[in-house]
Amino acid sequence: MPKIDKPKSTLNSGETMTHSGLKSQSGSFLEGLIDLFSGLEEYRSPYAPTVQPPAEVVDQLIQNASFKTGLVSATCSLPPGPLGILSILPELLFIYRIQGQLVKDIAALYGKEVQVTRELLLYCMFKHGGAQVFRKMIEETSLKILIRPTTVRTFQTILERLGLIISRSILRKQFSRWIPLAGAVFTGTFAYYDTKRVGKTALDLFSKEIESLDSDFDSDLVAE
């Protein structure tokens, strides 16, 4: 992946101390997300295309990944207070790594792992929380997926626009750390169903024909 500048924070400088901490954490997370995507591009799925439709195998993969992310999130939410807050960023990055590998495994079962780009990974992992961000980048029809490759600047802009989604997730997890047992149940359940949605998006996407358009599109066209 080409080198991407570290993204700007999406929060304003005049916000409260809590939001200042949130600003710092979301910025650090975005930096970690860039590194994570570099690693996911190098990940090679152990799965191969199946003769029969792979829906049953895919369902099992989604279920296993959902349980795994739910367990990770619940476990990381158990330490109370400041100690628990320190685990938020590693938890999120671990969860997104599991989800990213799930996307590539599903693609491999459909014989489309080589077509997995950073744009498709982002789309599968964040569509359910920020579909408008991808409106100009990926278009879906009933039979086909059209992808417009992004420039480095555009990819960075998309990550910055996803900062609001990330900030909400961090804030939710910060609150859960002060109620460890109930918070662990809440965050574990959320991570479980979030991974289910990622898997469903990937299943729907890779069961269709994928066509990559020749021309890149500029960050000015990213949905407001």
PDB file of C-alpha atoms in Angstrom, residues 5-216:
ATOM      1  CA  ASP A   5      -0.144  10.542   5.854  1.00  0.00           C
ATOM      2  CA  LYS A   6      -1.462  10.229   9.389  1.00  0.00           C
ATOM      3  CA  PRO A   7      -5.077  11.431   9.329  1.00  0.00           C
ATOM      4  CA  LYS A   8      -6.417  14.503  11.013  1.00  0.00           C
ATOM      5  CA  SER A   9      -8.801  14.246  13.951  1.00  0.00           C
ATOM      6  CA  THR A  10     -12.477  14.862  13.241  1.00  0.00           C
ATOM      7  CA  LEU A  11     -13.155  16.665  16.550  1.00  0.00           C
ATOM      8  CA  ASN A  12     -12.950  20.383  17.242  1.00  0.00           C
ATOM      9  CA  SER A  13     -10.301  21.888  19.518  1.00  0.00           C
ATOM     10  CA  GLY A  14     -12.797  23.653  21.767  1.00  0.00           C
ATOM     11  CA  GLU A  15     -14.362  20.514  23.194  1.00  0.00           C
ATOM     12  CA  THR A  16     -14.293  19.236  26.785  1.00  0.00           C
ATOM     13  CA  MET A  17     -11.542  17.232  28.471  1.00  0.00           C
ATOM     14  CA  THR A  18     -13.436  14.024  27.761  1.00  0.00           C
ATOM     15  CA  HIS A  19     -13.631  14.882  24.101  1.00  0.00           C
ATOM     16  CA  SER A  20      -9.963  15.890  24.094  1.00  0.00           C
ATOM     17  CA  GLY A  21      -9.087  12.400  25.235  1.00  0.00           C
ATOM     18  CA  LEU A  22     -11.472  11.024  22.645  1.00  0.00           C
ATOM     19  CA  LYS A  23      -9.775  13.141  20.000  1.00  0.00           C
ATOM     20  CA  SER A  24      -6.382  11.740  20.913  1.00  0.00           C
ATOM     21  CA  GLN A  25      -7.637   8.162  20.994  1.00  0.00           C
ATOM     22  CA  SER A  26      -9.502   8.378  17.677  1.00  0.00           C
ATOM     23  CA  GLY A  27      -6.425   9.902  16.013  1.00  0.00           C
ATOM     24  CA  SER A  28      -4.207   7.138  17.398  1.00  0.00           C
ATOM     25  CA  PHE A  29      -6.726   4.570  16.276  1.00  0.00           C
ATOM     26  CA  LEU A  30      -6.751   5.881  12.715  1.00  0.00           C
ATOM     27  CA  GLU A  31      -2.959   5.645  12.632  1.00  0.00           C
ATOM     28  CA  GLY A  32      -3.228   2.059  13.861  1.00  0.00           C
ATOM     29  CA  LEU A  33      -5.931   1.371  11.262  1.00  0.00           C
ATOM     30  CA  ILE A  34      -3.591   2.401   8.453  1.00  0.00           C
ATOM     31  CA  ASP A  35      -0.972  -0.043   9.764  1.00  0.00           C
ATOM     32  CA  LEU A  36      -3.670  -2.706  10.154  1.00  0.00           C
ATOM     33  CA  PHE A  37      -4.724  -2.400   6.522  1.00  0.00           C
ATOM     34  CA  SER A  38      -1.123  -2.811   5.439  1.00  0.00           C
ATOM     35  CA  GLY A  39      -1.060  -6.094   7.361  1.00  0.00           C
ATOM     36  CA  LEU A  40      -4.423  -7.247   5.984  1.00  0.00           C
ATOM     37  CA  GLU A  41      -3.229  -6.725   2.418  1.00  0.00           C
ATOM     38  CA  GLU A  42      -0.440  -9.215   3.133  1.00  0.00           C
ATOM     39  CA  TYR A  43      -2.785 -11.769   4.780  1.00  0.00           C
ATOM     40  CA  ARG A  44      -3.390 -14.880   2.666  1.00  0.00           C
ATOM     41  CA  SER A  45      -6.515 -16.868   3.428  1.00  0.00           C
ATOM     42  CA  PRO A  46      -6.096 -20.601   4.077  1.00  0.00           C
ATOM     43  CA  TYR A  47      -9.391 -21.248   2.257  1.00  0.00           C
ATOM     44  CA  ALA A  48      -9.894 -22.131  -1.410  1.00  0.00           C
ATOM     45  CA  PRO A  49     -12.904 -21.891  -3.740  1.00  0.00           C
ATOM     46  CA  THR A  50     -15.488 -24.632  -3.256  1.00  0.00           C
ATOM     47  CA  VAL A  51     -17.212 -26.694  -5.950  1.00  0.00           C
ATOM     48  CA  GLN A  52     -20.596 -26.189  -4.312  1.00  0.00           C
ATOM     49  CA  PRO A  53     -21.901 -22.761  -3.224  1.00  0.00           C
ATOM     50  CA  PRO A  54     -19.905 -21.933  -0.071  1.00  0.00           C
ATOM     51  CA  ALA A  55     -22.806 -20.416   1.895  1.00  0.00           C
ATOM     52  CA  GLU A  56     -22.701 -23.070   4.643  1.00  0.00           C
ATOM     53  CA  VAL A  57     -18.950 -22.713   5.160  1.00  0.00           C
ATOM     54  CA  VAL A  58     -19.270 -18.910   5.103  1.00  0.00           C
ATOM     55  CA  ASP A  59     -22.012 -19.013   7.737  1.00  0.00           C
ATOM     56  CA  GLN A  60     -19.745 -21.043  10.006  1.00  0.00           C
ATOM     57  CA  LEU A  61     -16.844 -18.647   9.466  1.00  0.00           C
ATOM     58  CA  ILE A  62     -19.065 -15.681  10.312  1.00  0.00           C
ATOM     59  CA  GLN A  63     -20.351 -17.415  13.434  1.00  0.00           C
ATOM     60  CA  ASN A  64     -16.842 -18.302  14.628  1.00  0.00           C
ATOM     61  CA  ALA A  65     -15.515 -14.781  13.997  1.00  0.00           C
ATOM     62  CA  SER A  66     -18.541 -13.254  15.750  1.00  0.00           C
ATOM     63  CA  PHE A  67     -18.005 -15.377  18.860  1.00  0.00           C
ATOM     64  CA  LYS A  68     -14.292 -14.545  18.813  1.00  0.00           C
ATOM     65  CA  THR A  69     -14.822 -10.763  18.600  1.00  0.00           C
ATOM     66  CA  GLY A  70     -17.553 -10.917  21.230  1.00  0.00           C
ATOM     67  CA  LEU A  71     -15.226 -12.774  23.591  1.00  0.00           C
ATOM     68  CA  VAL A  72     -12.356 -10.360  22.937  1.00  0.00           C
ATOM     69  CA  SER A  73     -14.556  -7.320  23.562  1.00  0.00           C
ATOM     70  CA  ALA A  74     -16.169  -8.729  26.710  1.00  0.00           C
ATOM     71  CA  THR A  75     -12.812  -9.804  28.166  1.00  0.00           C
ATOM     72  CA  CYS A  76     -11.185  -6.442  27.485  1.00  0.00           C
ATOM     73  CA  SER A  77     -14.142  -4.699  29.170  1.00  0.00           C
ATOM     74  CA  LEU A  78     -13.726  -6.533  32.464  1.00  0.00           C
ATOM     75  CA  PRO A  79     -10.887  -4.423  33.981  1.00  0.00           C
ATOM     76  CA  PRO A  80     -12.586  -1.399  35.608  1.00  0.00           C
ATOM     77  CA  GLY A  81     -11.854   2.317  35.291  1.00  0.00           C
ATOM     78  CA  PRO A  82      -8.598   3.690  33.862  1.00  0.00           C
ATOM     79  CA  LEU A  83      -7.020   0.254  33.478  1.00  0.00           C
ATOM     80  CA  GLY A  84      -9.895  -0.827  31.276  1.00  0.00           C
ATOM     81  CA  ILE A  85      -9.756   2.380  29.227  1.00  0.00           C
ATOM     82  CA  LEU A  86      -6.140   1.610  28.295  1.00  0.00           C
ATOM     83  CA  SER A  87      -7.321  -1.566  26.581  1.00  0.00           C
ATOM     84  CA  ILE A  88      -9.811   0.160  24.240  1.00  0.00           C
ATOM     85  CA  LEU A  89      -7.501   0.816  21.288  1.00  0.00           C
ATOM     86  CA  PRO A  90      -5.837  -2.644  21.301  1.00  0.00           C
ATOM     87  CA  GLU A  91      -9.314  -4.189  21.566  1.00  0.00           C
ATOM     88  CA  LEU A  92     -10.668  -2.293  18.570  1.00  0.00           C
ATOM     89  CA  LEU A  93      -7.647  -3.065  16.417  1.00  0.00           C
ATOM     90  CA  PHE A  94      -7.815  -6.749  17.373  1.00  0.00           C
ATOM     91  CA  ILE A  95     -11.517  -6.869  16.484  1.00  0.00           C
ATOM     92  CA  TYR A  96     -10.956  -5.160  13.141  1.00  0.00           C
ATOM     93  CA  ARG A  97      -8.116  -7.561  12.355  1.00  0.00           C
ATOM     94  CA  ILE A  98     -10.459 -10.512  12.924  1.00  0.00           C
ATOM     95  CA  GLN A  99     -13.144  -8.866  10.797  1.00  0.00           C
ATOM     96  CA  GLY A 100     -10.688  -8.035   8.004  1.00  0.00           C
ATOM     97  CA  GLN A 101      -9.425 -11.600   7.876  1.00  0.00           C
ATOM     98  CA  LEU A 102     -13.044 -12.811   7.805  1.00  0.00           C
ATOM     99  CA  VAL A 103     -13.678 -10.639   4.743  1.00  0.00           C
ATOM    100  CA  LYS A 104     -10.659 -12.099   2.943  1.00  0.00           C
ATOM    101  CA  ASP A 105     -11.611 -15.663   3.924  1.00  0.00           C
ATOM    102  CA  ILE A 106     -15.104 -15.177   2.473  1.00  0.00           C
ATOM    103  CA  ALA A 107     -13.599 -13.699  -0.687  1.00  0.00           C
ATOM    104  CA  ALA A 108     -11.269 -16.708  -0.989  1.00  0.00           C
ATOM    105  CA  LEU A 109     -14.180 -19.149  -0.754  1.00  0.00           C
ATOM    106  CA  TYR A 110     -15.774 -17.355  -3.706  1.00  0.00           C
ATOM    107  CA  GLY A 111     -12.468 -17.371  -5.608  1.00  0.00           C
ATOM    108  CA  LYS A 112     -12.132 -13.575  -5.362  1.00  0.00           C
ATOM    109  CA  GLU A 113      -9.352 -13.023  -2.826  1.00  0.00           C
ATOM    110  CA  VAL A 114      -7.162 -11.362  -5.468  1.00  0.00           C
ATOM    111  CA  GLN A 115      -9.940  -8.799  -6.002  1.00  0.00           C
ATOM    112  CA  VAL A 116      -9.946  -7.685  -2.371  1.00  0.00           C
ATOM    113  CA  THR A 117      -8.678  -4.113  -2.284  1.00  0.00           C
ATOM    114  CA  ARG A 118      -8.350  -1.690   0.611  1.00  0.00           C
ATOM    115  CA  GLU A 119     -11.570  -0.069  -0.657  1.00  0.00           C
ATOM    116  CA  LEU A 120     -13.500  -3.347  -0.434  1.00  0.00           C
ATOM    117  CA  LEU A 121     -12.100  -4.070   3.032  1.00  0.00           C
ATOM    118  CA  LEU A 122     -13.217  -0.671   4.285  1.00  0.00           C
ATOM    119  CA  TYR A 123     -16.603  -1.092   2.654  1.00  0.00           C
ATOM    120  CA  CYS A 124     -17.275  -4.488   4.219  1.00  0.00           C
ATOM    121  CA  MET A 125     -16.095  -3.409   7.675  1.00  0.00           C
ATOM    122  CA  PHE A 126     -17.805  -0.022   7.877  1.00  0.00           C
ATOM    123  CA  LYS A 127     -20.710   0.033   5.418  1.00  0.00           C
ATOM    124  CA  HIS A 128     -23.337  -0.706   8.064  1.00  0.00           C
ATOM    125  CA  GLY A 129     -22.184   2.289  10.119  1.00  0.00           C
ATOM    126  CA  GLY A 130     -21.334   4.794   7.406  1.00  0.00           C
ATOM    127  CA  ALA A 131     -22.728   3.793   4.004  1.00  0.00           C
ATOM    128  CA  GLN A 132     -22.787   7.406   2.802  1.00  0.00           C
ATOM    129  CA  VAL A 133     -18.977   7.560   3.021  1.00  0.00           C
ATOM    130  CA  PHE A 134     -18.718   4.982   0.233  1.00  0.00           C
ATOM    131  CA  ARG A 135     -21.472   6.313  -2.013  1.00  0.00           C
ATOM    132  CA  LYS A 136     -19.135   7.521  -4.777  1.00  0.00           C
ATOM    133  CA  MET A 137     -16.533   4.803  -4.331  1.00  0.00           C
ATOM    134  CA  ILE A 138     -18.596   1.600  -4.549  1.00  0.00           C
ATOM    135  CA  GLU A 139     -21.926   1.064  -6.294  1.00  0.00           C
ATOM    136  CA  GLU A 140     -24.058  -2.056  -5.855  1.00  0.00           C
ATOM    137  CA  THR A 141     -26.613  -3.490  -8.232  1.00  0.00           C
ATOM    138  CA  SER A 142     -28.519  -6.750  -7.930  1.00  0.00           C
ATOM    139  CA  LEU A 143     -25.847  -8.626  -9.919  1.00  0.00           C
ATOM    140  CA  LYS A 144     -22.677  -6.517  -9.901  1.00  0.00           C
ATOM    141  CA  ILE A 145     -20.362  -4.427  -7.714  1.00  0.00           C
ATOM    142  CA  LEU A 146     -18.676  -1.429  -9.353  1.00  0.00           C
ATOM    143  CA  ILE A 147     -15.506  -0.134  -7.670  1.00  0.00           C
ATOM    144  CA  ARG A 148     -13.743   3.138  -8.340  1.00  0.00           C
ATOM    145  CA  PRO A 149     -10.125   2.838  -7.117  1.00  0.00           C
ATOM    146  CA  THR A 150      -9.067   5.650  -4.790  1.00  0.00           C
ATOM    147  CA  THR A 151      -5.977   7.786  -4.725  1.00  0.00           C
ATOM    148  CA  VAL A 152      -3.890   7.867  -1.545  1.00  0.00           C
ATOM    149  CA  ARG A 153      -5.397  11.282  -0.701  1.00  0.00           C
ATOM    150  CA  THR A 154      -8.919   9.999  -1.183  1.00  0.00           C
ATOM    151  CA  PHE A 155      -8.312   6.916   0.955  1.00  0.00           C
ATOM    152  CA  GLN A 156      -7.002   9.142   3.746  1.00  0.00           C
ATOM    153  CA  THR A 157     -10.080  11.397   3.431  1.00  0.00           C
ATOM    154  CA  ILE A 158     -12.364   8.376   3.754  1.00  0.00           C
ATOM    155  CA  LEU A 159     -10.543   7.277   6.910  1.00  0.00           C
ATOM    156  CA  GLU A 160     -10.968  10.764   8.350  1.00  0.00           C
ATOM    157  CA  ARG A 161     -14.711  10.687   7.630  1.00  0.00           C
ATOM    158  CA  LEU A 162     -14.920   7.349   9.400  1.00  0.00           C
ATOM    159  CA  GLY A 163     -13.454   9.098  12.459  1.00  0.00           C
ATOM    160  CA  LEU A 164     -16.931   9.977  13.759  1.00  0.00           C
ATOM    161  CA  ILE A 165     -17.947   6.318  13.751  1.00  0.00           C
ATOM    162  CA  ILE A 166     -14.728   5.404  15.512  1.00  0.00           C
ATOM    163  CA  SER A 167     -15.173   8.196  18.070  1.00  0.00           C
ATOM    164  CA  ARG A 168     -18.641   6.935  18.982  1.00  0.00           C
ATOM    165  CA  SER A 169     -17.289   3.436  19.439  1.00  0.00           C
ATOM    166  CA  ILE A 170     -14.488   4.682  21.696  1.00  0.00           C
ATOM    167  CA  LEU A 171     -16.901   6.799  23.739  1.00  0.00           C
ATOM    168  CA  ARG A 172     -19.281   3.869  24.182  1.00  0.00           C
ATOM    169  CA  LYS A 173     -16.426   1.675  25.339  1.00  0.00           C
ATOM    170  CA  GLN A 174     -15.153   4.358  27.746  1.00  0.00           C
ATOM    171  CA  PHE A 175     -18.511   4.364  29.531  1.00  0.00           C
ATOM    172  CA  SER A 176     -18.626   0.573  29.641  1.00  0.00           C
ATOM    173  CA  ARG A 177     -15.298   0.451  31.505  1.00  0.00           C
ATOM    174  CA  TRP A 178     -16.928   2.066  34.549  1.00  0.00           C
ATOM    175  CA  ILE A 179     -19.558  -0.696  34.807  1.00  0.00           C
ATOM    176  CA  PRO A 180     -17.351  -3.741  34.188  1.00  0.00           C
ATOM    177  CA  LEU A 181     -19.778  -6.687  34.299  1.00  0.00           C
ATOM    178  CA  ALA A 182     -22.744  -5.058  32.565  1.00  0.00           C
ATOM    179  CA  GLY A 183     -20.364  -3.216  30.276  1.00  0.00           C
ATOM    180  CA  ALA A 184     -18.648  -6.456  29.280  1.00  0.00           C
ATOM    181  CA  VAL A 185     -21.987  -8.004  28.338  1.00  0.00           C
ATOM    182  CA  PHE A 186     -22.960  -4.914  26.351  1.00  0.00           C
ATOM    183  CA  THR A 187     -19.698  -4.532  24.414  1.00  0.00           C
ATOM    184  CA  GLY A 188     -19.373  -8.273  23.815  1.00  0.00           C
ATOM    185  CA  THR A 189     -22.902  -8.432  22.391  1.00  0.00           C
ATOM    186  CA  PHE A 190     -22.292  -5.360  20.233  1.00  0.00           C
ATOM    187  CA  ALA A 191     -19.040  -6.799  18.829  1.00  0.00           C
ATOM    188  CA  TYR A 192     -20.784 -10.108  18.106  1.00  0.00           C
ATOM    189  CA  TYR A 193     -23.550  -8.531  16.032  1.00  0.00           C
ATOM    190  CA  ASP A 194     -21.189  -6.015  14.438  1.00  0.00           C
ATOM    191  CA  THR A 195     -19.083  -8.879  13.091  1.00  0.00           C
ATOM    192  CA  LYS A 196     -22.255 -10.605  11.886  1.00  0.00           C
ATOM    193  CA  ARG A 197     -23.059  -7.492   9.839  1.00  0.00           C
ATOM    194  CA  VAL A 198     -19.517  -7.364   8.429  1.00  0.00           C
ATOM    195  CA  GLY A 199     -19.796 -10.996   7.385  1.00  0.00           C
ATOM    196  CA  LYS A 200     -23.203 -10.475   5.761  1.00  0.00           C
ATOM    197  CA  THR A 201     -21.888  -7.492   3.805  1.00  0.00           C
ATOM    198  CA  ALA A 202     -18.919  -9.541   2.581  1.00  0.00           C
ATOM    199  CA  LEU A 203     -21.171 -12.495   1.682  1.00  0.00           C
ATOM    200  CA  ASP A 204     -23.529 -10.274  -0.313  1.00  0.00           C
ATOM    201  CA  LEU A 205     -20.611  -8.543  -2.046  1.00  0.00           C
ATOM    202  CA  PHE A 206     -18.494 -11.515  -3.072  1.00  0.00           C
ATOM    203  CA  SER A 207     -21.475 -13.536  -4.298  1.00  0.00           C
ATOM    204  CA  LYS A 208     -21.786 -10.909  -7.062  1.00  0.00           C
ATOM    205  CA  GLU A 209     -19.587 -10.029 -10.028  1.00  0.00           C
ATOM    206  CA  ILE A 210     -16.975  -7.413  -9.110  1.00  0.00           C
ATOM    207  CA  GLU A 211     -15.882  -4.880 -11.711  1.00  0.00           C
ATOM    208  CA  SER A 212     -13.137  -2.329 -11.125  1.00  0.00           C
ATOM    209  CA  LEU A 213     -13.401   0.878 -13.122  1.00  0.00           C
ATOM    210  CA  ASP A 214     -10.229   2.224 -14.695  1.00  0.00           C
ATOM    211  CA  SER A 215     -10.221   5.790 -13.405  1.00  0.00           C
ATOM    212  CA  ASP A 216      -9.570   6.887  -9.827  1.00  0.00           C
TER     213      ASP A 216
END
